[in-house]
Amino acid sequence: MFKLFRNGIIAGMIAAISLPVSAQEKYSKVRLPVTHEQIMQFAFSKLNADHFTMEGQQMLLVLNTSEMDALRQSGYPYELLIDDVVRHTTEFNSRIQPDEQRPAFQGNACQKIGDLIQTPAAFGLGGSLRLGASAGNPGYLKYTEMHTHMQNMANAYPSLVSLFSIGNSAAGTPIYAVKISDQVGTDEAEPEVLYTGLQHAREAISGTSLIFFMEYLLENYASDSRIRELVDNREIFIIPCVNPDGYAYNYSGASASYPVTGGGLWRKNRRHTGGAASNIGVDLNRNYSVDWGNCSGASSSCGSSSQTSDTYFGPSAFSEPETQAVRAFVLSRKFVNAIDQHCHGSYYSLPYGRPSLHTPLSGADSCYFTRIPALMGLYNGHRAGNSPQTVNYEVAGGIKDWLLMGDIGSGTGPKAKVMGMTGEAGGGNFWAPVNQIIALCKENCFQNLQMAYAAGDYYELEDLNDMAITENDGKLVFRVRRIGLSGSPLTVTVIPLENMHTVGAAKTSTIASYYGTYTDSISYSLPAGFICGQTIRYVWKVEAGGISSYDTVTRIYNPITLLNDDMEGNFSDNWTAIISPAGPTGWGFTSTQSYRGSKWMAASPTGN
Ligand SMILES: [Zn+2]
């Protein structure tokens, strides 16, 4: 009798605990045609649309069971693309072969990032979470593997790396961080930069790519002066996994939705928030204090008061051990800029999460958040904008707004504000197929380097001289723009490379305001009896605050002009279109948006 009674209780408890949870934990991918505004609003308000992909007028979404129910009940037409995303992930990856790795994007730069950034030896193929792919393929790093990598780095580079914990997760797991800098044990007066990953537990590349970045910095420190200067003149702090409980749950084998090879789609942390057993987890990136819980007039993707929602913002701002740890750590430092890495979507989501509640960015802030994301995205093609401009919905209580204007900010806190943003790596899935891991890491690595440069002295030089050099003795004109957050004095030097007799002395100046410019020139002379048409080459060097950048320039001495057309006349003066007739439907001059002068030449001058 007793035994029967006990079994009955246990069976009842298991049913009570597991049924609501498992009912939540199947994820499906759907294609939702957004044919009018109401459907878009429905997606944001009832489906917690988050990190979706738009294909033309179609929205590609991953939905949990209750969101799928809401979609079915809505009556809106949709196409079920994948019934069980986790199982599909495993099946898809099991067919990937080691020789089928996606190359890194070339982006809109002239060199290939896949060649510029080599995979660190210590990173190798990453971790053991291969999502069902065979050995020999790259994999995501488990949290314990991340920790091992960080320990190995601290052991191998004790003067450059320190490993520490910023606090514990809800389950008591240490949240590990590393500092990378020269004289790492000393708190030097160098710009401090912060990288965080895996606030959202399923956005796997956001953590693994930060381990790649750490190892890239360390392995190139001795051999690459650019990396050495960066590490020597910055204090780089990296927290690869803010949410270790949620991340580990996604490869825990807790159910078919969480296979031990990875691919689980849990988003929040794993704290039981009270009440029903299924009330688990807070969306950490809705738990910061700026605009916390203020989603009036916005959709549910903004944040939700429902404990079972994927965007539950928690009972109060900083209610979670993980966000408390981040807050305490940020308050203990003097960060100047930061990126909180997420995926997927291919964009930089900038302040504000709720732009409708704040004065638009202006001045230096606007310049920083325009120029720096453009540089960071040179090789990954990311777009940039505030939350509605990128993710298409408003976000309340996100980390980026707190970094910029929270209780550490210039408004109410003791320190300067932190120029924070959210990065959404590409890859097309929360767990991008494993043959994209290396490419995504390389694309993120370049982005991360650019942000570290921008934390301190960083300048762009523009050579303002014509392609044709016509004077034997003259001046090389340059314009330097300040794009870094520090404004130390800068020195511009011309280094002669080819066919330059003399060059003048270096010039030094200070650009006090962010995005300000300094225009000047350095004299030169060419060898006596120099012959027309010969090549002249020199290097611009800009040095400031221990960081040097170089740009090689080629010019021609009095070249023979074959054709000179400033396009201010008529197309037919110099040109004959052979592909299609000149005129409204083919090649011709147009005055629409000319770069210099009043006209330019276009393949379809009427714009179609
Ligand atoms: Zn995210």
Coordinates of C-alpha atoms and ligand atoms in Angstrom, one line a residue:
M1 CA 0.0 0.0 0.0
F2 CA 2.7 2.4 1.0
K3 CA 4.8 1.5 -2.0
L4 CA 1.9 2.0 -4.4
F5 CA 1.1 5.3 -2.8
R6 CA 4.7 6.5 -3.1
N7 CA 4.9 5.5 -6.7
G8 CA 1.7 7.3 -7.4
I9 CA 3.0 10.5 -5.9
I10 CA 6.3 10.2 -7.8
A11 CA 4.5 9.5 -11.1
G12 CA 2.3 12.5 -10.5
M13 CA 5.2 14.7 -9.7
I14 CA 7.1 13.7 -12.8
A15 CA 4.0 14.3 -14.9
A16 CA 3.6 17.7 -13.3
I17 CA 7.2 18.7 -13.9
S18 CA 7.9 17.2 -17.3
L19 CA 4.6 17.7 -19.2
P20 CA 4.5 21.5 -19.3
V21 CA 8.2 21.7 -19.9
S22 CA 8.3 19.3 -22.8
A23 CA 5.2 20.9 -24.2
Q24 CA 7.3 24.1 -24.5
E25 CA 10.4 22.5 -25.8
K26 CA 9.9 21.5 -29.4
Y27 CA 10.9 24.1 -31.9
S28 CA 9.6 24.4 -35.5
K29 CA 10.8 26.6 -38.3
V30 CA 8.1 28.3 -40.4
R31 CA 7.9 30.6 -43.3
L32 CA 5.3 33.3 -42.7
P33 CA 4.3 35.5 -45.7
V34 CA 4.1 39.1 -44.3
T35 CA 1.6 40.4 -46.7
H36 CA 0.3 43.2 -44.5
E37 CA 1.3 45.1 -41.4
Q38 CA -1.1 43.2 -39.1
I39 CA 0.8 39.9 -39.7
M40 CA 4.1 41.6 -38.8
Q41 CA 2.5 43.0 -35.7
F42 CA 1.1 39.6 -34.9
A43 CA 4.5 38.0 -35.3
F44 CA 6.1 40.5 -32.9
S45 CA 3.3 40.5 -30.3
K46 CA 2.3 36.8 -30.3
L47 CA 5.2 34.9 -31.6
N48 CA 8.1 36.7 -29.8
A49 CA 9.7 37.1 -33.2
D50 CA 13.4 37.3 -32.4
H51 CA 16.5 36.7 -34.6
F52 CA 14.4 35.9 -37.6
T53 CA 15.4 36.1 -41.2
M54 CA 13.5 38.1 -43.8
E55 CA 13.4 36.8 -47.4
G56 CA 11.6 39.4 -49.4
Q57 CA 8.1 39.6 -47.9
Q58 CA 8.6 36.3 -46.0
M59 CA 9.6 35.9 -42.4
L60 CA 11.5 32.8 -41.4
L61 CA 11.0 32.0 -37.7
V62 CA 11.8 29.4 -35.2
L63 CA 8.8 28.9 -32.8
N64 CA 8.2 26.9 -29.7
T65 CA 5.1 24.8 -29.2
S66 CA 2.9 27.5 -27.7
E67 CA 3.9 30.0 -30.4
M68 CA 3.1 27.4 -33.0
D69 CA -0.3 27.0 -31.4
A70 CA -0.8 30.7 -31.6
L71 CA 0.2 30.7 -35.2
R72 CA -2.2 27.9 -36.0
Q73 CA -5.1 29.6 -34.2
S74 CA -4.4 32.9 -36.0
G75 CA -5.6 31.6 -39.3
Y76 CA -2.7 33.3 -41.1
P77 CA -1.3 31.1 -43.8
Y78 CA 2.2 29.8 -43.2
E79 CA 4.5 27.1 -44.4
L80 CA 6.0 24.6 -42.0
L81 CA 9.7 24.3 -43.1
I82 CA 11.1 22.1 -40.3
D83 CA 8.9 20.4 -37.8
D84 CA 11.6 19.6 -35.2
V85 CA 14.5 22.0 -35.7
V86 CA 16.8 20.3 -33.2
R87 CA 16.4 16.9 -34.8
H88 CA 16.8 18.5 -38.2
T89 CA 20.0 20.2 -37.1
T90 CA 21.5 16.8 -36.1
E91 CA 20.4 15.1 -39.3
F92 CA 21.7 18.0 -41.4
N93 CA 25.1 18.1 -39.7
S94 CA 25.5 14.4 -39.9
R95 CA 25.8 14.7 -43.6
I96 CA 28.6 17.4 -43.6
Q97 CA 32.0 16.2 -44.6
P98 CA 35.2 17.6 -43.2
D99 CA 36.2 18.9 -46.7
E100 CA 33.0 20.9 -47.0
Q101 CA 33.9 24.0 -44.9
R102 CA 32.4 27.3 -46.0
P103 CA 35.1 29.9 -46.9
A104 CA 35.0 33.2 -45.0
F105 CA 33.3 36.0 -46.9
Q106 CA 35.5 38.4 -48.8
G107 CA 33.1 41.2 -47.8
N108 CA 33.6 44.5 -49.5
A109 CA 37.4 44.7 -48.8
C110 CA 40.1 43.8 -51.3
Q111 CA 41.7 41.0 -49.4
K112 CA 40.1 37.8 -48.2
I113 CA 39.6 37.5 -44.5
G114 CA 40.1 33.7 -44.8
D115 CA 43.7 34.5 -45.8
L116 CA 44.3 37.5 -43.5
I117 CA 43.2 35.6 -40.3
Q118 CA 44.5 32.2 -39.8
T119 CA 42.9 29.7 -37.4
P120 CA 44.9 29.6 -34.2
A121 CA 46.7 26.3 -33.6
A122 CA 45.2 26.1 -30.1
F123 CA 41.7 26.5 -31.5
G124 CA 42.1 23.8 -34.1
L125 CA 38.7 22.5 -34.9
G126 CA 37.1 24.0 -31.9
G127 CA 35.1 21.8 -29.5
S128 CA 33.2 18.5 -29.3
L129 CA 29.7 19.8 -30.0
R130 CA 29.6 18.8 -33.7
L131 CA 25.8 18.5 -33.8
G132 CA 26.0 15.0 -35.2
A133 CA 28.7 15.7 -37.7
S134 CA 31.6 13.2 -37.8
A135 CA 35.0 13.7 -36.1
G136 CA 37.2 15.8 -38.4
N137 CA 34.6 18.5 -38.6
P138 CA 34.7 21.7 -36.5
G139 CA 32.6 21.8 -33.4
Y140 CA 31.3 24.3 -30.9
L141 CA 33.0 24.4 -27.5
K142 CA 31.2 23.1 -24.4
Y143 CA 31.5 25.5 -21.5
T144 CA 33.9 23.1 -19.8
E145 CA 36.0 23.1 -22.9
M146 CA 36.0 26.9 -23.0
H147 CA 37.3 26.9 -19.5
T148 CA 40.0 24.4 -20.5
H149 CA 41.1 26.6 -23.4
M150 CA 41.2 29.7 -21.1
Q151 CA 43.3 27.8 -18.5
N152 CA 45.7 26.7 -21.2
M153 CA 46.0 30.3 -22.4
A154 CA 46.7 31.5 -18.9
N155 CA 49.3 28.8 -18.5
A156 CA 51.0 29.4 -21.9
Y157 CA 51.0 33.2 -21.7
P158 CA 51.1 34.1 -18.1
S159 CA 52.3 37.6 -18.8
L160 CA 49.4 38.3 -21.2
V161 CA 46.4 36.5 -19.8
S162 CA 44.7 36.3 -16.5
L163 CA 41.7 34.0 -15.9
F164 CA 39.1 34.8 -13.3
S165 CA 35.4 34.5 -12.5
I166 CA 33.0 37.5 -12.3
G167 CA 30.5 35.6 -10.2
N168 CA 28.3 32.5 -10.3
S169 CA 25.3 31.6 -12.4
A170 CA 22.0 30.7 -10.8
A171 CA 23.2 27.1 -10.6
G172 CA 26.4 28.1 -9.0
T173 CA 28.7 27.8 -12.0
P174 CA 31.5 30.3 -12.2
I175 CA 31.2 32.8 -15.0
Y176 CA 34.7 32.9 -16.4
A177 CA 36.4 35.9 -17.9
V178 CA 39.9 36.6 -19.2
K179 CA 41.9 39.8 -19.3
I180 CA 44.4 40.0 -22.2
S181 CA 47.0 42.8 -22.0
D182 CA 50.7 43.3 -21.5
Q183 CA 51.7 43.4 -17.8
V184 CA 48.3 41.7 -17.3
G185 CA 48.7 41.7 -13.5
T186 CA 48.8 45.5 -13.4
D187 CA 45.9 47.8 -13.9
E188 CA 47.4 50.1 -16.4
A189 CA 45.9 53.4 -17.7
E190 CA 44.9 51.9 -21.0
P191 CA 41.6 51.9 -22.8
E192 CA 39.4 49.0 -21.6
V193 CA 37.2 47.1 -23.9
L194 CA 34.6 44.4 -23.1
Y195 CA 33.3 41.4 -25.1
T196 CA 30.5 39.2 -23.9
G197 CA 28.9 36.2 -25.4
L198 CA 26.1 33.7 -24.9
Q199 CA 23.7 35.8 -22.9
H200 CA 21.2 33.9 -25.0
A201 CA 22.0 30.3 -24.4
R202 CA 21.3 28.9 -27.9
E203 CA 23.4 31.5 -29.9
A204 CA 26.3 29.2 -30.0
I205 CA 28.8 30.9 -32.2
S206 CA 28.8 33.9 -29.9
G207 CA 30.8 32.0 -27.3
T208 CA 33.0 29.8 -29.4
S209 CA 34.1 32.8 -31.6
L210 CA 35.4 34.6 -28.5
I211 CA 37.7 31.7 -27.6
F212 CA 39.0 31.9 -31.2
F213 CA 39.6 35.6 -30.8
M214 CA 41.5 35.2 -27.5
E215 CA 43.8 32.6 -29.1
Y216 CA 44.2 34.7 -32.2
L217 CA 45.5 37.6 -30.2
L218 CA 47.9 35.4 -28.1
E219 CA 49.3 33.4 -31.0
N220 CA 50.0 36.4 -33.1
Y221 CA 51.4 38.6 -30.4
A222 CA 55.0 37.7 -30.9
S223 CA 55.0 37.8 -34.7
D224 CA 52.6 40.5 -35.7
S225 CA 53.4 44.1 -34.6
R226 CA 49.8 45.2 -35.2
I227 CA 48.5 42.6 -32.7
R228 CA 51.3 43.3 -30.2
E229 CA 50.7 47.1 -30.3
L230 CA 47.0 46.4 -29.7
V231 CA 47.5 44.1 -26.8
D232 CA 50.2 46.4 -25.3
N233 CA 47.9 49.4 -25.4
R234 CA 44.5 48.1 -24.5
E235 CA 43.1 46.1 -21.6
I236 CA 40.9 43.5 -23.3
F237 CA 38.3 41.7 -21.2
I238 CA 36.3 38.8 -22.6
I239 CA 33.4 36.9 -21.0
P240 CA 32.7 34.2 -23.6
C241 CA 29.6 32.8 -21.8
V242 CA 27.5 34.9 -19.5
N243 CA 24.8 32.2 -19.3
P244 CA 26.6 28.9 -18.6
D245 CA 23.5 27.1 -17.2
G246 CA 21.4 27.8 -20.2
Y247 CA 24.2 27.0 -22.6
A248 CA 25.0 23.7 -20.9
Y249 CA 21.3 22.8 -20.9
N250 CA 21.4 22.9 -24.7
Y251 CA 23.7 19.9 -24.8
S252 CA 22.6 18.2 -21.6
G253 CA 20.7 15.4 -23.2
A254 CA 17.8 16.4 -20.9
S255 CA 15.4 15.4 -23.6
A256 CA 15.4 14.8 -27.3
S257 CA 15.4 18.5 -27.7
Y258 CA 18.8 18.8 -26.0
P259 CA 21.0 16.2 -27.6
V260 CA 24.5 15.8 -26.1
T261 CA 26.0 16.8 -29.4
G262 CA 24.5 20.3 -29.0
G263 CA 21.8 22.1 -30.9
G264 CA 19.3 22.7 -28.1
L265 CA 17.3 25.9 -28.4
W266 CA 16.9 27.1 -24.9
R267 CA 17.3 30.9 -24.7
K268 CA 17.0 32.1 -21.1
N269 CA 18.9 31.3 -18.0
R270 CA 17.8 28.3 -16.0
R271 CA 16.6 29.8 -12.7
H272 CA 13.2 28.7 -11.5
T273 CA 11.3 32.0 -11.2
G274 CA 8.6 30.8 -8.8
G275 CA 5.2 29.2 -9.2
A276 CA 4.6 26.5 -11.7
A277 CA 7.5 24.1 -12.4
S278 CA 7.6 25.2 -16.0
N279 CA 8.4 28.8 -14.9
I280 CA 12.1 28.6 -15.7
G281 CA 14.4 31.2 -16.9
V282 CA 14.7 34.9 -17.5
D283 CA 15.9 36.5 -20.8
L284 CA 19.1 38.0 -19.5
N285 CA 19.2 40.6 -22.3
R286 CA 15.9 42.0 -21.1
N287 CA 17.0 42.2 -17.4
Y288 CA 19.2 45.3 -17.5
S289 CA 17.9 48.5 -15.9
V290 CA 17.4 51.0 -18.8
D291 CA 13.8 50.8 -19.9
W292 CA 13.5 47.5 -18.0
G293 CA 10.0 46.1 -18.3
N294 CA 8.8 49.1 -20.2
C295 CA 7.2 47.6 -23.3
S296 CA 4.1 49.7 -23.4
G297 CA 3.3 50.4 -27.0
A298 CA 5.8 47.8 -28.2
S299 CA 5.5 44.2 -29.2
S300 CA 6.2 41.1 -26.9
S301 CA 9.6 40.7 -28.6
C302 CA 10.5 43.8 -26.6
G303 CA 10.1 41.9 -23.4
S304 CA 7.4 40.0 -21.6
S305 CA 6.1 39.8 -18.0
S306 CA 5.0 36.2 -18.6
Q307 CA 7.3 33.8 -16.8
T308 CA 7.0 31.2 -19.6
S309 CA 7.8 33.7 -22.4
D310 CA 11.1 33.4 -24.1
T311 CA 11.6 37.2 -23.5
Y312 CA 10.5 37.2 -19.8
F313 CA 12.3 40.2 -18.4
G314 CA 12.3 38.9 -14.8
P315 CA 10.7 40.1 -11.6
S316 CA 13.0 43.2 -11.4
A317 CA 16.0 44.7 -13.2
F318 CA 19.1 42.8 -12.3
S319 CA 17.1 40.1 -10.7
E320 CA 19.4 37.4 -12.1
P321 CA 22.8 36.3 -10.7
E322 CA 24.2 36.5 -14.2
T323 CA 23.2 40.1 -14.9
Q324 CA 24.2 41.0 -11.4
A325 CA 27.7 39.6 -12.0
V326 CA 28.0 41.5 -15.3
R327 CA 26.8 44.7 -13.6
A328 CA 29.3 44.4 -10.7
F329 CA 32.1 43.6 -13.0
V330 CA 31.4 46.6 -15.4
L331 CA 31.1 48.9 -12.3
S332 CA 34.6 47.7 -11.2
R333 CA 36.2 48.6 -14.5
K334 CA 36.4 51.6 -16.8
F335 CA 35.2 50.3 -20.1
V336 CA 35.0 52.6 -23.0
N337 CA 33.4 50.4 -25.6
A338 CA 31.8 46.9 -25.7
I339 CA 30.1 44.4 -27.9
D340 CA 27.6 41.8 -26.7
Q341 CA 27.7 39.0 -29.2
H342 CA 24.6 37.2 -30.3
C343 CA 23.5 35.4 -33.5
H344 CA 21.9 35.1 -36.0
G345 CA 21.0 37.8 -38.4
S346 CA 24.2 39.5 -39.8
Y347 CA 23.9 43.0 -38.2
Y348 CA 25.1 45.3 -35.5
S349 CA 22.2 46.4 -33.3
L350 CA 23.0 49.8 -31.9
P351 CA 21.4 51.9 -29.2
Y352 CA 18.7 52.4 -28.5
G353 CA 16.6 49.3 -28.0
R354 CA 13.6 51.6 -27.7
P355 CA 14.5 54.6 -29.8
S356 CA 10.9 55.9 -29.5
L357 CA 11.7 56.7 -25.8
H358 CA 15.0 58.5 -26.3
T359 CA 16.5 61.5 -28.0
P360 CA 18.3 60.2 -31.2
L361 CA 22.0 59.8 -31.0
S362 CA 23.9 62.8 -32.2
G363 CA 27.4 64.3 -32.3
A364 CA 30.3 62.0 -31.4
D365 CA 28.0 59.1 -30.4
S366 CA 26.3 59.2 -33.8
C367 CA 29.7 59.3 -35.5
Y368 CA 31.1 56.4 -33.5
F369 CA 28.0 54.2 -34.1
T370 CA 28.1 55.0 -37.8
R371 CA 31.8 54.6 -38.6
I372 CA 32.9 51.8 -36.3
P373 CA 30.2 49.3 -37.2
A374 CA 31.0 50.0 -40.9
L375 CA 34.7 49.1 -40.2
M376 CA 33.8 46.1 -38.1
G377 CA 31.5 44.8 -40.8
L378 CA 34.0 45.1 -43.6
Y379 CA 34.3 41.3 -44.0
N380 CA 31.0 40.0 -42.7
G381 CA 28.7 42.4 -44.5
H382 CA 26.7 43.2 -41.4
R383 CA 24.2 46.0 -41.6
A384 CA 23.9 48.4 -38.6
G385 CA 21.2 50.4 -37.0
N386 CA 19.2 50.6 -33.8
S387 CA 16.9 47.8 -32.7
P388 CA 13.9 48.6 -34.9
Q389 CA 16.2 49.2 -37.9
T390 CA 17.9 45.9 -37.6
V391 CA 15.9 43.3 -35.7
N392 CA 12.6 45.1 -36.6
Y393 CA 11.3 45.4 -33.0
E394 CA 12.1 47.4 -29.9
V395 CA 14.0 45.9 -27.0
A396 CA 13.7 47.0 -23.4
G397 CA 16.3 46.2 -20.7
G398 CA 19.1 45.2 -23.1
I399 CA 22.7 45.4 -22.1
K400 CA 23.7 47.9 -24.8
D401 CA 21.4 50.7 -23.5
W402 CA 22.5 50.1 -20.0
L403 CA 26.2 50.3 -21.1
L404 CA 25.5 53.6 -22.8
M405 CA 23.2 55.3 -20.4
G406 CA 22.7 53.1 -17.3
D407 CA 23.9 53.6 -13.8
I408 CA 27.5 53.5 -15.0
G409 CA 26.8 56.2 -17.6
S410 CA 27.6 59.9 -17.7
G411 CA 24.1 60.7 -16.6
T412 CA 23.9 59.1 -13.2
G413 CA 27.1 57.1 -12.7
P414 CA 30.6 57.9 -11.7
K415 CA 32.3 57.0 -15.0
A416 CA 32.2 57.7 -18.6
K417 CA 29.6 55.8 -20.6
V418 CA 30.4 52.7 -22.5
M419 CA 29.8 52.6 -26.3
G420 CA 27.9 49.3 -26.3
M421 CA 26.4 47.5 -29.1
T422 CA 25.0 44.1 -29.9
G423 CA 26.6 41.9 -32.6
E424 CA 24.4 39.4 -34.5
A425 CA 26.7 36.9 -36.3
G426 CA 25.5 35.4 -39.4
G427 CA 25.1 31.7 -40.1
G428 CA 21.4 31.4 -40.7
N429 CA 20.7 29.4 -37.5
F430 CA 21.2 29.7 -33.8
W431 CA 23.5 26.7 -34.2
A432 CA 24.9 27.4 -37.6
P433 CA 26.0 24.2 -39.4
V434 CA 29.4 23.2 -38.2
N435 CA 31.1 23.8 -41.5
Q436 CA 30.5 27.5 -40.9
I437 CA 32.1 27.7 -37.5
I438 CA 35.6 28.6 -38.7
A439 CA 34.4 31.2 -41.2
L440 CA 32.1 32.8 -38.7
C441 CA 35.0 32.9 -36.1
K442 CA 37.3 34.6 -38.7
E443 CA 34.6 37.2 -39.6
N444 CA 34.0 37.9 -35.9
C445 CA 37.7 38.1 -35.2
F446 CA 38.2 41.0 -37.6
Q447 CA 35.2 42.7 -36.1
N448 CA 36.6 42.3 -32.6
L449 CA 40.0 43.7 -33.6
Q450 CA 38.4 46.8 -35.1
M451 CA 36.4 47.4 -31.9
A452 CA 39.6 47.1 -29.8
Y453 CA 41.4 49.6 -32.0
A454 CA 38.4 52.0 -31.7
A455 CA 38.6 51.9 -27.9
G456 CA 41.8 54.0 -28.0
D457 CA 43.9 56.0 -30.4
Y458 CA 42.8 55.1 -33.9
Y459 CA 43.0 57.3 -37.0
E460 CA 42.2 57.0 -40.7
L461 CA 44.4 58.8 -43.2
E462 CA 43.2 59.8 -46.7
D463 CA 45.8 60.7 -49.4
L464 CA 44.4 63.7 -51.1
N465 CA 46.8 63.8 -54.0
D466 CA 45.9 63.3 -57.6
M467 CA 47.0 60.1 -59.3
A468 CA 49.3 62.1 -61.5
I469 CA 52.3 63.8 -59.7
T470 CA 53.3 66.8 -61.9
E471 CA 55.8 68.6 -59.7
N472 CA 59.4 67.6 -59.2
D473 CA 59.4 69.3 -55.8
G474 CA 56.0 69.5 -54.1
K475 CA 53.8 68.6 -51.2
L476 CA 51.9 65.4 -50.5
V477 CA 48.6 66.4 -48.9
F478 CA 46.8 64.2 -46.4
R479 CA 43.7 64.3 -44.2
V480 CA 43.5 62.4 -40.9
R481 CA 40.3 61.6 -39.2
R482 CA 40.0 60.5 -35.6
I483 CA 37.8 57.4 -35.3
G484 CA 39.2 56.1 -31.9
L485 CA 37.8 57.1 -28.6
S486 CA 41.2 58.5 -27.3
G487 CA 42.7 61.6 -28.7
S488 CA 46.4 61.4 -28.1
P489 CA 48.8 63.4 -30.3
L490 CA 49.3 61.8 -33.7
T491 CA 52.4 61.8 -35.9
V492 CA 52.2 61.5 -39.7
T493 CA 55.3 60.3 -41.6
V494 CA 56.0 59.6 -45.2
I495 CA 58.2 56.6 -45.8
P496 CA 59.8 56.7 -49.3
L497 CA 59.6 53.4 -51.1
E498 CA 60.3 54.0 -54.7
N499 CA 61.7 56.9 -56.8
M500 CA 61.5 59.5 -54.0
H501 CA 64.6 61.6 -53.5
T502 CA 63.7 63.3 -50.2
V503 CA 60.6 63.6 -48.0
G504 CA 60.0 66.3 -45.4
A505 CA 59.8 65.9 -41.7
A506 CA 56.9 64.2 -39.9
K507 CA 53.9 66.3 -38.8
T508 CA 52.3 66.1 -35.4
S509 CA 48.9 67.3 -34.3
T510 CA 46.0 66.6 -31.9
I511 CA 42.4 66.1 -32.9
A512 CA 40.5 67.1 -29.9
S513 CA 37.0 66.1 -30.9
Y514 CA 35.8 62.7 -32.0
Y515 CA 35.5 62.4 -35.8
G516 CA 37.4 65.7 -36.2
T517 CA 40.0 66.0 -39.0
Y518 CA 43.5 67.3 -39.5
T519 CA 44.6 68.3 -43.0
D520 CA 48.3 69.1 -43.7
S521 CA 51.1 68.1 -46.1
I522 CA 54.6 66.8 -46.2
S523 CA 57.1 68.0 -48.8
Y524 CA 58.9 65.7 -51.2
S525 CA 61.4 65.8 -54.1
L526 CA 61.9 63.4 -56.9
P527 CA 65.3 62.3 -58.3
A528 CA 66.9 64.7 -60.8
G529 CA 66.1 64.0 -64.4
F530 CA 63.1 61.9 -63.5
I531 CA 61.3 60.6 -66.6
C532 CA 57.6 61.0 -67.2
G533 CA 55.4 58.0 -66.7
Q534 CA 57.5 56.5 -64.0
T535 CA 56.0 55.1 -60.8
I536 CA 56.4 56.8 -57.4
R537 CA 55.6 54.8 -54.2
Y538 CA 55.5 55.8 -50.6
V539 CA 53.9 54.8 -47.3
W540 CA 51.8 56.9 -45.0
K541 CA 52.4 56.0 -41.4
V542 CA 50.2 57.3 -38.6
E543 CA 51.3 56.7 -35.1
A544 CA 49.4 57.6 -31.9
G545 CA 49.3 56.1 -28.4
G546 CA 51.5 53.2 -29.4
I547 CA 49.4 52.1 -32.4
S548 CA 50.8 52.5 -35.9
S549 CA 48.9 52.1 -39.1
Y550 CA 50.4 52.1 -42.6
D551 CA 49.0 52.7 -46.1
T552 CA 51.0 52.2 -49.3
V553 CA 50.3 54.7 -52.1
T554 CA 51.3 54.5 -55.8
R555 CA 51.4 57.6 -58.0
I556 CA 52.6 58.3 -61.6
Y557 CA 54.9 61.1 -62.6
N558 CA 53.4 63.1 -65.5
P559 CA 51.6 60.2 -67.1
I560 CA 50.7 60.3 -70.7
T561 CA 47.0 61.0 -70.8
L562 CA 45.1 58.7 -73.2
L563 CA 41.7 60.0 -72.4
N564 CA 40.4 62.7 -70.1
D565 CA 36.7 63.2 -69.8
D566 CA 35.2 65.0 -66.8
M567 CA 31.8 64.0 -68.0
E568 CA 30.4 67.5 -67.9
G569 CA 29.8 67.4 -71.7
N570 CA 27.8 64.8 -73.7
F571 CA 28.1 61.1 -73.6
S572 CA 28.7 60.9 -77.3
D573 CA 31.7 63.3 -77.2
N574 CA 34.0 60.4 -76.2
W575 CA 31.9 57.3 -75.8
T576 CA 30.0 54.7 -77.9
A577 CA 27.8 52.2 -76.1
I578 CA 28.2 48.7 -77.6
I579 CA 26.2 46.7 -75.2
S580 CA 22.9 48.6 -75.5
P581 CA 22.0 51.8 -77.1
A582 CA 23.0 55.0 -75.4
G583 CA 20.2 57.0 -74.0
P584 CA 17.4 56.3 -71.5
T585 CA 17.7 52.5 -71.6
G586 CA 21.5 52.0 -71.8
W587 CA 24.8 53.6 -70.9
G588 CA 24.8 57.3 -70.5
F589 CA 25.6 60.3 -68.3
T590 CA 23.3 61.1 -65.4
S591 CA 23.2 64.0 -63.0
T592 CA 21.6 61.9 -60.2
Q593 CA 23.8 61.8 -57.1
S594 CA 27.1 62.7 -58.9
Y595 CA 30.1 62.3 -56.6
R596 CA 32.2 65.1 -58.1
G597 CA 31.1 67.7 -60.7
S598 CA 27.5 67.5 -62.0
K599 CA 27.4 64.2 -63.9
W600 CA 28.6 60.7 -63.9
M601 CA 28.3 57.7 -66.2
A602 CA 25.9 54.9 -65.5
A603 CA 24.7 51.7 -67.1
S604 CA 21.1 52.7 -66.5
P605 CA 21.1 56.4 -66.1
T606 CA 17.3 56.6 -65.5
G607 CA 17.6 54.4 -62.5
N608 CA 16.0 51.2 -63.7
Ligands
ZN1 ZN 20.4 37.0 -28.8

